[in-house]
Coordinates of N, CA, C and O in Angstrom, one line a residue:
M1 N 45.8 -11.9 -33.1 CA 46.3 -12.5 -34.1 C 47.9 -11.7 -34.6 O 47.7 -10.3 -34.3
R2 N 48.8 -12.3 -34.5 CA 50.4 -11.3 -34.4 C 50.7 -11.4 -35.8 O 50.6 -12.6 -36.6
Y3 N 51.3 -10.5 -36.4 CA 51.8 -10.7 -37.6 C 53.4 -10.3 -37.5 O 53.8 -9.3 -36.5
L4 N 54.1 -10.5 -38.2 CA 55.8 -9.9 -38.1 C 56.3 -9.2 -39.4 O 55.8 -9.8 -40.5
V5 N 56.7 -8.5 -39.0 CA 57.0 -7.4 -40.3 C 58.4 -6.9 -40.3 O 59.2 -6.5 -39.3
R6 N 58.9 -7.2 -41.2 CA 60.5 -7.0 -41.6 C 60.5 -5.4 -42.0 O 60.2 -5.3 -43.3
D7 N 61.3 -4.5 -41.4 CA 61.4 -3.4 -41.8 C 62.0 -3.2 -43.2 O 62.7 -3.8 -43.8
R8 N 61.6 -2.0 -44.0 CA 62.1 -1.9 -45.2 C 63.4 -1.2 -45.2 O 63.7 -0.4 -44.3
I9 N 64.6 -1.9 -45.7 CA 65.8 -1.4 -45.4 C 66.2 -0.4 -46.7 O 67.0 0.7 -46.4
L10 N 65.7 -0.8 -47.7 CA 66.3 -0.2 -48.8 C 65.7 1.0 -49.2 O 65.8 1.9 -50.2
G11 N 64.4 0.9 -49.0 CA 63.6 2.1 -49.4 C 62.2 2.1 -49.9 O 61.7 0.8 -50.4
I12 N 61.7 2.7 -50.6 CA 60.5 2.9 -51.7 C 60.6 1.7 -52.9 O 61.7 1.9 -53.2
G13 N 59.9 0.9 -53.2 CA 60.0 0.0 -54.3 C 60.3 -1.3 -53.9 O 60.3 -2.4 -54.4
D14 N 60.5 -1.3 -52.3 CA 61.1 -2.5 -52.0 C 59.7 -3.3 -51.8 O 58.6 -2.7 -51.3
D15 N 59.8 -5.0 -51.9 CA 58.9 -5.8 -51.7 C 59.1 -6.4 -50.2 O 60.3 -6.8 -50.1
Y16 N 58.4 -6.9 -49.5 CA 58.5 -7.5 -48.3 C 57.3 -8.4 -48.1 O 55.9 -7.7 -48.0
W17 N 57.2 -9.5 -47.4 CA 56.0 -10.4 -46.8 C 56.0 -9.5 -45.3 O 56.8 -9.7 -44.7
I18 N 54.8 -9.9 -45.0 CA 54.2 -10.0 -43.5 C 54.0 -11.5 -43.1 O 52.9 -11.7 -44.1
E19 N 54.5 -12.0 -42.2 CA 54.3 -13.2 -41.7 C 53.2 -13.3 -40.8 O 53.2 -12.5 -39.8
D20 N 52.5 -14.6 -40.4 CA 51.5 -14.6 -39.5 C 52.2 -15.0 -38.4 O 53.5 -15.6 -38.4
E21 N 51.5 -15.6 -37.4 CA 52.0 -16.1 -35.9 C 52.8 -17.5 -36.4 O 53.9 -18.0 -35.7
Q22 N 52.4 -18.2 -37.3 CA 53.2 -19.6 -37.6 C 54.0 -19.5 -38.5 O 54.8 -20.5 -38.8
G23 N 54.3 -18.4 -39.0 CA 55.8 -18.2 -39.7 C 55.4 -18.2 -41.5 O 56.2 -18.2 -42.2
S24 N 53.9 -18.2 -41.7 CA 53.4 -18.5 -43.1 C 53.1 -17.1 -43.5 O 52.8 -16.0 -42.6
K25 N 53.6 -16.9 -44.9 CA 53.3 -15.8 -45.7 C 51.7 -15.4 -45.5 O 51.0 -15.9 -46.3
A26 N 51.6 -14.3 -45.0 CA 50.2 -14.0 -44.9 C 49.8 -12.8 -46.1 O 48.8 -12.5 -46.5
F27 N 50.8 -11.5 -46.5 CA 50.6 -10.4 -47.0 C 51.7 -10.1 -47.4 O 52.9 -10.1 -46.8
L28 N 51.8 -9.9 -48.7 CA 52.9 -9.0 -49.5 C 52.6 -7.5 -49.5 O 51.7 -7.0 -50.0
V29 N 54.0 -6.8 -49.2 CA 53.7 -5.2 -49.5 C 54.5 -5.0 -50.6 O 55.9 -5.1 -50.6
D30 N 53.8 -4.9 -51.8 CA 54.5 -4.5 -52.9 C 54.6 -3.2 -53.3 O 53.7 -2.7 -53.5
G31 N 56.2 -2.4 -53.0 CA 56.3 -1.3 -53.4 C 56.4 -0.9 -54.9 O 56.8 -1.7 -55.6
K32 N 55.9 0.2 -55.0 CA 56.1 0.4 -56.6 C 57.0 1.7 -56.8 O 57.1 2.9 -56.6
A33 N 58.4 1.2 -57.4 CA 59.6 1.9 -57.3 C 59.5 2.9 -58.7 O 60.1 4.0 -58.5
L34 N 58.6 2.8 -59.4 CA 58.5 3.6 -60.6 C 57.3 4.6 -60.5 O 57.1 5.6 -61.5
S35 N 56.7 4.5 -59.5 CA 55.8 5.5 -59.1 C 56.4 6.9 -58.8 O 57.1 7.1 -58.1
L36 N 55.5 8.2 -59.2 CA 55.8 9.3 -59.0 C 55.5 9.7 -57.5 O 56.5 10.8 -57.0
R37 N 54.7 9.1 -57.0 CA 54.4 9.3 -55.4 C 54.7 7.8 -54.7 O 54.8 6.9 -55.3
D38 N 55.1 8.1 -53.4 CA 54.9 6.7 -52.8 C 53.9 5.8 -52.8 O 52.7 6.3 -52.6
T39 N 54.0 4.8 -53.3 CA 52.8 3.6 -53.6 C 53.0 2.4 -53.1 O 54.4 2.2 -53.3
F40 N 52.2 1.9 -52.4 CA 52.3 0.1 -52.2 C 51.2 -0.4 -52.2 O 50.1 0.2 -52.3
E41 N 51.2 -1.7 -52.8 CA 49.7 -2.7 -52.7 C 50.0 -3.5 -51.6 O 51.2 -4.0 -51.5
L42 N 49.1 -3.7 -51.3 CA 49.1 -4.7 -49.8 C 48.3 -6.2 -50.6 O 47.2 -5.9 -51.1
K43 N 49.0 -7.2 -50.9 CA 48.2 -8.2 -51.5 C 48.5 -9.6 -50.5 O 48.8 -9.7 -49.5
D44 N 47.4 -10.3 -50.9 CA 47.4 -11.7 -50.2 C 48.5 -12.5 -50.8 O 49.0 -12.4 -52.0
P45 N 48.8 -13.7 -50.3 CA 49.6 -14.9 -50.7 C 49.5 -15.1 -52.2 O 50.6 -15.5 -53.0
L46 N 48.3 -14.9 -52.9 CA 48.1 -15.6 -54.1 C 48.3 -14.3 -55.2 O 48.0 -14.4 -56.3
G47 N 48.6 -13.1 -54.7 CA 48.8 -11.9 -55.5 C 47.5 -11.0 -55.3 O 47.7 -10.2 -56.5
Q48 N 46.7 -11.4 -55.0 CA 45.5 -10.5 -55.2 C 45.6 -9.4 -54.5 O 45.9 -9.2 -53.1
V49 N 45.2 -8.0 -55.1 CA 45.6 -6.9 -54.7 C 44.2 -6.6 -53.7 O 43.3 -6.9 -54.1
L50 N 44.6 -6.3 -52.2 CA 43.7 -6.0 -51.1 C 43.6 -4.3 -50.9 O 42.2 -4.2 -50.6
I51 N 44.8 -4.0 -51.0 CA 44.5 -2.4 -50.6 C 45.6 -1.8 -51.3 O 46.9 -2.5 -51.8
V52 N 45.4 -0.4 -51.8 CA 46.6 0.2 -52.4 C 46.8 1.5 -51.8 O 45.8 1.9 -51.0
A53 N 47.9 1.9 -51.6 CA 48.0 3.3 -50.6 C 49.3 4.3 -51.6 O 49.8 3.6 -51.7
R54 N 48.5 5.4 -51.4 CA 49.4 6.7 -52.1 C 49.4 7.7 -51.5 O 48.8 7.9 -50.5
R55 N 50.7 8.3 -51.7 CA 51.1 9.4 -51.0 C 50.5 10.3 -51.9 O 50.5 10.7 -52.9
K56 N 49.8 11.3 -51.0 CA 48.7 12.6 -51.6 C 50.0 13.4 -52.3 O 50.9 13.9 -51.5
M57 N 50.0 13.9 -53.3 CA 50.5 15.1 -53.9 C 50.7 16.3 -53.3 O 52.0 16.9 -53.5
L58 N 49.4 16.9 -53.1 CA 49.5 18.2 -52.7 C 49.0 18.6 -51.4 O 48.6 19.5 -50.8
A59 N 49.5 17.5 -50.5 CA 48.9 17.8 -49.0 C 50.4 18.5 -48.6 O 51.5 18.2 -48.7
L60 N 50.0 19.8 -47.7 CA 50.9 20.4 -46.9 C 51.6 19.4 -45.8 O 53.0 19.7 -45.7
R61 N 51.1 18.7 -45.1 CA 51.7 17.5 -44.3 C 51.5 16.4 -45.1 O 50.7 16.1 -45.9
G62 N 52.7 15.4 -44.7 CA 52.7 14.4 -45.6 C 51.4 13.5 -45.4 O 50.6 13.5 -44.1
A63 N 50.9 13.0 -46.2 CA 49.3 12.2 -46.0 C 49.4 11.2 -47.2 O 50.0 11.3 -48.2
M64 N 48.7 9.8 -46.5 CA 48.5 8.7 -47.5 C 47.1 8.4 -47.7 O 46.4 8.3 -46.6
V65 N 46.6 8.0 -48.9 CA 45.3 7.5 -48.8 C 45.3 5.8 -49.3 O 46.2 5.5 -50.2
I66 N 44.5 5.5 -48.5 CA 44.2 3.7 -48.6 C 43.0 3.6 -49.4 O 42.1 4.4 -49.2
E67 N 43.2 2.6 -50.6 CA 41.7 2.4 -51.2 C 41.8 0.8 -51.2 O 42.6 0.4 -51.2
R68 N 40.4 0.7 -51.4 CA 40.2 -1.0 -51.5 C 39.5 -0.6 -52.9 O 38.3 0.0 -52.8
D69 N 39.5 -1.5 -53.8 CA 38.6 -1.8 -55.4 C 38.5 -0.5 -55.8 O 37.4 -0.3 -56.3
G70 N 39.3 0.5 -55.8 CA 39.5 1.9 -56.3 C 38.8 2.9 -55.3 O 38.6 4.0 -55.9
E71 N 38.2 2.4 -54.4 CA 37.3 3.6 -53.7 C 38.2 3.8 -52.2 O 38.8 3.1 -51.7
P72 N 38.3 5.0 -52.0 CA 38.7 5.5 -50.9 C 38.3 4.6 -49.6 O 37.2 4.9 -49.4
L73 N 39.2 4.4 -48.8 CA 38.9 3.4 -47.6 C 39.5 4.7 -46.4 O 38.8 4.6 -45.5
A74 N 40.6 5.4 -46.3 CA 41.4 6.2 -45.3 C 42.0 7.1 -45.5 O 42.8 6.7 -46.7
T75 N 42.5 8.0 -45.1 CA 43.5 8.7 -45.4 C 44.4 8.9 -43.7 O 43.5 9.3 -42.9
V76 N 45.6 8.8 -43.9 CA 46.4 9.0 -42.8 C 47.3 10.1 -42.9 O 48.1 10.3 -43.9
Q77 N 47.3 10.8 -41.9 CA 48.4 12.1 -41.8 C 48.7 12.2 -40.4 O 47.6 11.9 -39.3
R78 N 49.8 13.0 -40.3 CA 50.1 13.7 -38.9 C 48.9 14.7 -38.1 O 48.7 15.2 -39.3
K79 N 48.8 14.3 -37.1 CA 47.8 15.4 -36.4 C 48.1 16.5 -36.2 O 49.2 17.2 -35.9
R80 N 47.1 17.6 -36.8 CA 47.4 18.9 -36.7 C 47.3 19.3 -35.0 O 46.7 18.8 -34.3
L81 N 48.2 20.5 -34.9 CA 48.0 21.1 -33.6 C 48.3 20.1 -32.6 O 47.9 20.5 -31.5
S82 N 49.2 18.8 -32.8 CA 49.9 18.0 -31.7 C 51.0 18.4 -31.6 O 51.9 18.5 -32.5
L83 N 51.1 18.6 -30.6 CA 52.5 19.0 -29.8 C 53.4 17.7 -30.1 O 54.8 17.7 -30.0
L84 N 52.9 16.6 -30.1 CA 53.7 15.4 -30.3 C 54.1 15.1 -31.6 O 52.5 14.7 -32.3
R85 N 55.0 14.8 -32.1 CA 55.0 14.4 -33.7 C 54.8 13.0 -34.0 O 54.4 12.6 -35.0
N86 N 54.6 12.1 -32.7 CA 53.9 11.1 -32.9 C 52.7 10.3 -32.8 O 52.3 9.7 -31.9
H87 N 51.9 11.4 -33.1 CA 50.7 11.0 -33.3 C 49.9 11.4 -34.6 O 49.9 12.6 -35.4
Y88 N 49.0 10.4 -35.2 CA 48.9 10.5 -36.5 C 46.9 9.8 -36.5 O 46.7 9.5 -35.5
R89 N 46.5 10.8 -37.3 CA 45.1 10.4 -37.4 C 44.7 9.7 -38.8 O 45.3 10.0 -39.8
V90 N 43.8 9.2 -38.6 CA 43.5 8.1 -40.0 C 41.6 8.3 -39.8 O 40.9 8.3 -39.0
A91 N 41.6 8.8 -41.0 CA 40.0 9.6 -41.0 C 39.6 8.6 -42.1 O 40.0 8.2 -43.5
L92 N 38.4 7.9 -41.6 CA 37.9 6.7 -42.4 C 36.8 7.4 -43.5 O 36.2 8.1 -43.1
A93 N 36.7 6.8 -44.7 CA 35.6 7.0 -45.3 C 33.9 7.0 -45.0 O 33.2 7.8 -45.3
D94 N 34.0 6.4 -43.7 CA 32.6 6.3 -43.1 C 32.3 7.6 -42.0 O 31.4 7.6 -41.8
G95 N 33.4 8.2 -42.1 CA 33.3 9.5 -41.0 C 34.0 9.4 -39.8 O 34.1 10.0 -39.0
T96 N 34.4 8.1 -39.5 CA 34.9 8.0 -38.1 C 36.4 7.9 -38.3 O 37.0 8.3 -39.4
E97 N 37.2 7.5 -36.9 CA 38.5 8.1 -37.1 C 39.0 7.5 -36.2 O 38.7 6.6 -35.2
M98 N 40.5 6.9 -36.5 CA 41.3 6.1 -35.7 C 42.4 7.1 -35.3 O 42.8 8.3 -36.2
H99 N 43.3 6.8 -34.3 CA 44.4 7.3 -33.9 C 45.4 6.7 -33.7 O 45.4 5.4 -33.3
V100 N 46.4 7.1 -34.2 CA 47.9 6.2 -34.0 C 48.6 7.3 -32.9 O 49.1 8.1 -33.1
R101 N 49.0 6.3 -31.8 CA 49.9 7.0 -31.1 C 51.0 6.1 -30.5 O 50.9 4.9 -30.5
G102 N 52.3 7.0 -30.1 CA 53.4 6.3 -29.5 C 54.5 6.4 -30.2 O 54.6 7.6 -30.8
K103 N 55.4 5.8 -30.1 CA 56.7 6.1 -30.5 C 57.0 5.3 -31.8 O 57.6 4.4 -32.3
I104 N 57.0 6.3 -33.4 CA 56.7 5.7 -34.4 C 58.1 5.0 -34.9 O 58.1 3.9 -35.4
L105 N 59.0 5.9 -34.9 CA 60.2 5.7 -35.2 C 60.8 4.2 -34.6 O 61.6 3.7 -35.2
D106 N 60.3 4.1 -33.3 CA 60.9 3.1 -32.1 C 60.3 1.9 -32.5 O 60.4 0.7 -32.1
R107 N 58.8 2.0 -33.4 CA 58.1 1.0 -33.5 C 57.2 0.1 -32.6 O 57.1 -0.4 -32.3
E108 N 57.0 1.5 -31.6 CA 56.3 1.0 -30.3 C 55.1 1.8 -30.2 O 55.3 3.4 -29.7
F109 N 53.8 1.8 -30.8 CA 52.8 2.5 -30.9 C 51.6 1.7 -31.0 O 51.5 0.3 -30.9
T110 N 50.2 2.3 -31.2 CA 48.9 1.7 -31.1 C 48.0 2.3 -32.2 O 48.1 3.6 -32.0
V111 N 47.3 1.6 -32.2 CA 46.1 2.1 -33.3 C 45.0 2.1 -32.6 O 44.7 0.7 -32.1
E112 N 44.1 3.1 -32.4 CA 42.8 2.9 -31.5 C 41.6 3.5 -32.5 O 41.9 4.6 -33.1
R113 N 40.5 3.3 -31.9 CA 39.5 4.0 -32.4 C 38.4 4.0 -30.8 O 38.5 3.2 -30.4
D114 N 37.9 5.1 -30.7 CA 37.2 5.4 -29.9 C 38.0 5.4 -28.2 O 37.2 4.8 -27.5
G115 N 39.0 5.6 -28.4 CA 40.0 5.0 -27.3 C 40.2 3.6 -27.0 O 41.0 3.4 -25.8
L116 N 39.5 2.7 -27.7 CA 40.0 1.4 -27.7 C 41.2 1.1 -28.2 O 41.2 1.1 -29.7
P117 N 41.8 0.4 -28.2 CA 42.9 -0.2 -28.9 C 42.9 -1.4 -30.0 O 42.0 -2.3 -29.6
L118 N 43.0 -1.0 -31.2 CA 42.9 -2.1 -32.3 C 43.9 -2.8 -32.6 O 43.7 -4.1 -32.9
A119 N 45.1 -2.5 -32.5 CA 46.4 -3.0 -32.8 C 47.4 -2.6 -31.9 O 47.6 -1.1 -31.6
R120 N 48.5 -3.3 -31.7 CA 49.7 -2.9 -31.2 C 51.0 -3.0 -31.7 O 50.9 -4.5 -32.1
I121 N 51.5 -2.2 -32.3 CA 53.0 -2.4 -32.6 C 54.1 -2.2 -31.9 O 54.2 -1.4 -30.8
S122 N 55.0 -3.3 -31.8 CA 56.1 -3.5 -31.2 C 57.4 -4.2 -31.1 O 57.2 -5.4 -32.5
R123 N 58.4 -3.9 -31.2 CA 59.6 -4.7 -31.2 C 59.9 -5.4 -30.1 O 60.4 -6.2 -29.9
R124 N 59.4 -5.2 -28.9 CA 59.8 -5.6 -27.6 C 59.5 -7.3 -27.7 O 60.7 -7.7 -26.9
W125 N 58.6 -7.8 -28.0 CA 58.3 -9.0 -28.0 C 59.5 -9.9 -29.2 O 59.3 -11.4 -29.4
L126 N 60.1 -9.2 -29.9 CA 60.9 -10.1 -31.1 C 62.3 -9.8 -30.8 O 62.8 -9.1 -30.2
H127 N 63.0 -10.9 -31.2 CA 64.4 -10.7 -31.0 C 65.3 -10.7 -32.3 O 66.4 -10.8 -32.6
V128 N 64.5 -10.6 -33.3 CA 65.1 -10.3 -34.8 C 65.1 -8.9 -35.2 O 64.4 -8.2 -35.0
R129 N 66.4 -8.3 -35.9 CA 66.8 -7.5 -35.8 C 66.0 -6.6 -36.8 O 65.4 -7.8 -37.9
E130 N 65.6 -5.2 -36.8 CA 64.9 -4.7 -38.2 C 63.4 -5.4 -38.6 O 63.0 -5.7 -39.7
T131 N 62.9 -5.7 -37.4 CA 61.5 -6.4 -37.2 C 60.7 -5.8 -36.5 O 61.0 -5.6 -35.2
Y132 N 59.6 -5.9 -36.5 CA 58.6 -5.6 -35.5 C 57.3 -6.3 -35.9 O 56.9 -7.0 -36.6
G133 N 56.6 -6.3 -34.5 CA 55.0 -7.2 -34.5 C 54.0 -6.3 -34.8 O 53.9 -5.4 -33.9
V134 N 53.0 -6.7 -35.5 CA 51.8 -6.1 -35.0 C 50.6 -7.3 -34.8 O 50.7 -7.9 -35.0
E135 N 50.2 -6.7 -33.5 CA 49.2 -7.6 -32.5 C 47.9 -7.1 -33.0 O 47.5 -5.9 -32.6
I136 N 46.9 -7.8 -33.6 CA 45.8 -7.4 -33.8 C 45.0 -7.8 -32.5 O 44.7 -8.8 -32.3
L137 N 44.1 -6.5 -31.8 CA 43.2 -6.7 -30.5 C 42.2 -6.8 -30.4 O 41.6 -7.5 -29.6
D138 N 41.5 -6.5 -31.7 CA 39.8 -6.6 -31.6 C 39.8 -7.9 -32.9 O 40.0 -7.4 -34.0
D139 N 39.0 -8.6 -32.6 CA 38.5 -9.8 -33.1 C 37.7 -9.4 -34.8 O 38.0 -9.8 -35.7
Q140 N 37.2 -8.3 -34.4 CA 36.2 -7.7 -35.5 C 36.8 -6.8 -36.5 O 36.6 -6.4 -37.4
A141 N 38.3 -6.3 -36.1 CA 39.0 -5.4 -36.9 C 39.4 -6.0 -38.3 O 39.5 -7.2 -38.3
D142 N 39.6 -5.2 -39.2 CA 40.0 -5.7 -40.5 C 41.8 -5.7 -40.4 O 42.3 -4.5 -40.4
P143 N 42.5 -7.2 -40.3 CA 43.9 -6.8 -40.2 C 44.6 -6.2 -41.6 O 45.4 -5.5 -41.1
S144 N 44.0 -6.2 -42.8 CA 44.5 -5.8 -43.9 C 44.6 -4.1 -43.8 O 45.6 -3.7 -44.2
L145 N 43.6 -4.1 -43.4 CA 43.6 -2.0 -43.2 C 44.5 -1.6 -41.8 O 45.3 -0.8 -42.3
L146 N 44.3 -2.7 -40.9 CA 45.4 -2.2 -39.6 C 46.9 -2.0 -40.2 O 47.7 -1.4 -39.9
L147 N 47.2 -3.3 -41.1 CA 48.5 -3.2 -41.6 C 48.9 -2.2 -42.6 O 49.9 -1.8 -42.5
A148 N 47.8 -1.7 -43.3 CA 48.0 -0.8 -44.1 C 48.4 0.6 -43.5 O 49.1 1.2 -43.6
I149 N 47.4 0.9 -42.6 CA 47.6 1.7 -41.3 C 49.0 2.0 -40.8 O 49.7 3.2 -41.1
T150 N 49.5 0.8 -40.6 CA 50.7 0.7 -39.9 C 52.0 1.1 -40.6 O 52.9 2.0 -40.8
V151 N 51.8 0.9 -41.9 CA 52.9 0.7 -43.2 C 52.8 2.2 -43.6 O 53.9 3.1 -43.6
C152 N 51.8 2.8 -43.9 CA 51.7 4.1 -44.0 C 52.2 5.2 -43.0 O 52.9 6.2 -43.1
V153 N 51.8 4.7 -41.9 CA 52.1 5.8 -40.6 C 53.9 5.7 -40.4 O 54.5 6.8 -40.2
I154 N 54.6 4.4 -40.8 CA 56.0 4.2 -40.8 C 56.3 5.1 -41.8 O 57.6 5.7 -41.6
Q155 N 55.9 4.8 -43.0 CA 56.6 5.8 -44.0 C 56.5 7.1 -44.0 O 57.4 7.8 -44.5
L156 N 55.7 7.5 -43.5 CA 55.3 9.1 -43.1 C 56.3 9.4 -42.4 O 56.9 10.3 -42.5
A157 N 56.2 8.9 -40.9 CA 57.0 8.9 -40.1 C 58.8 9.2 -40.5 O 59.5 9.9 -40.4
D158 N 59.0 8.1 -41.1 CA 60.5 7.4 -41.6 C 60.8 9.2 -42.9 O 61.7 9.6 -42.9
R159 N 59.8 9.3 -43.6 CA 60.2 10.5 -44.7 C 60.6 11.8 -43.7 O 61.2 12.9 -44.4
E160 N 59.3 12.2 -42.8 CA 59.5 13.1 -42.0 C 61.0 13.2 -41.4 O 61.8 14.4 -41.4
Q161 N 61.3 12.2 -40.8 CA 62.6 12.4 -40.0 C 63.9 12.4 -41.1 O 64.5 13.1 -40.8
G162 N 63.5 12.5 -42.2 CA 64.7 12.8 -43.0 C 65.3 11.4 -44.2 O 66.0 11.4 -44.7

């Protein structure tokens, strides 16, 4: 399954749609402009909140917490001791981990679990400016979680960049 994501142009507080392969609105990224910390909600087309992601206030390195139904689901942060700035670690609540590797700022990276790719993020197969695609590679993977991880990683990398 592929999704089309339009890059945020104005910053935190922006709302934008993620479309599916057929061009239908699949998810809404609802940025919370009045929040003290970077926050967004991932909603379905009917407005139901699926995931909430918030920037951790007291993290030494940037980190975001992803929640579903008020329960922590994952924490996303740049990997410690990595020589590469483009390596993020996703610690899931069940104790497992995912890794995000690639050129985050160029929107060319993968989300992996146990060395197997779950999602590929790329601008290469699109010809629309300020847009990237998210291809879900594992049929068993949760698309809303992978899309939330993608948005979190991009927000953290963009904020680090300045």
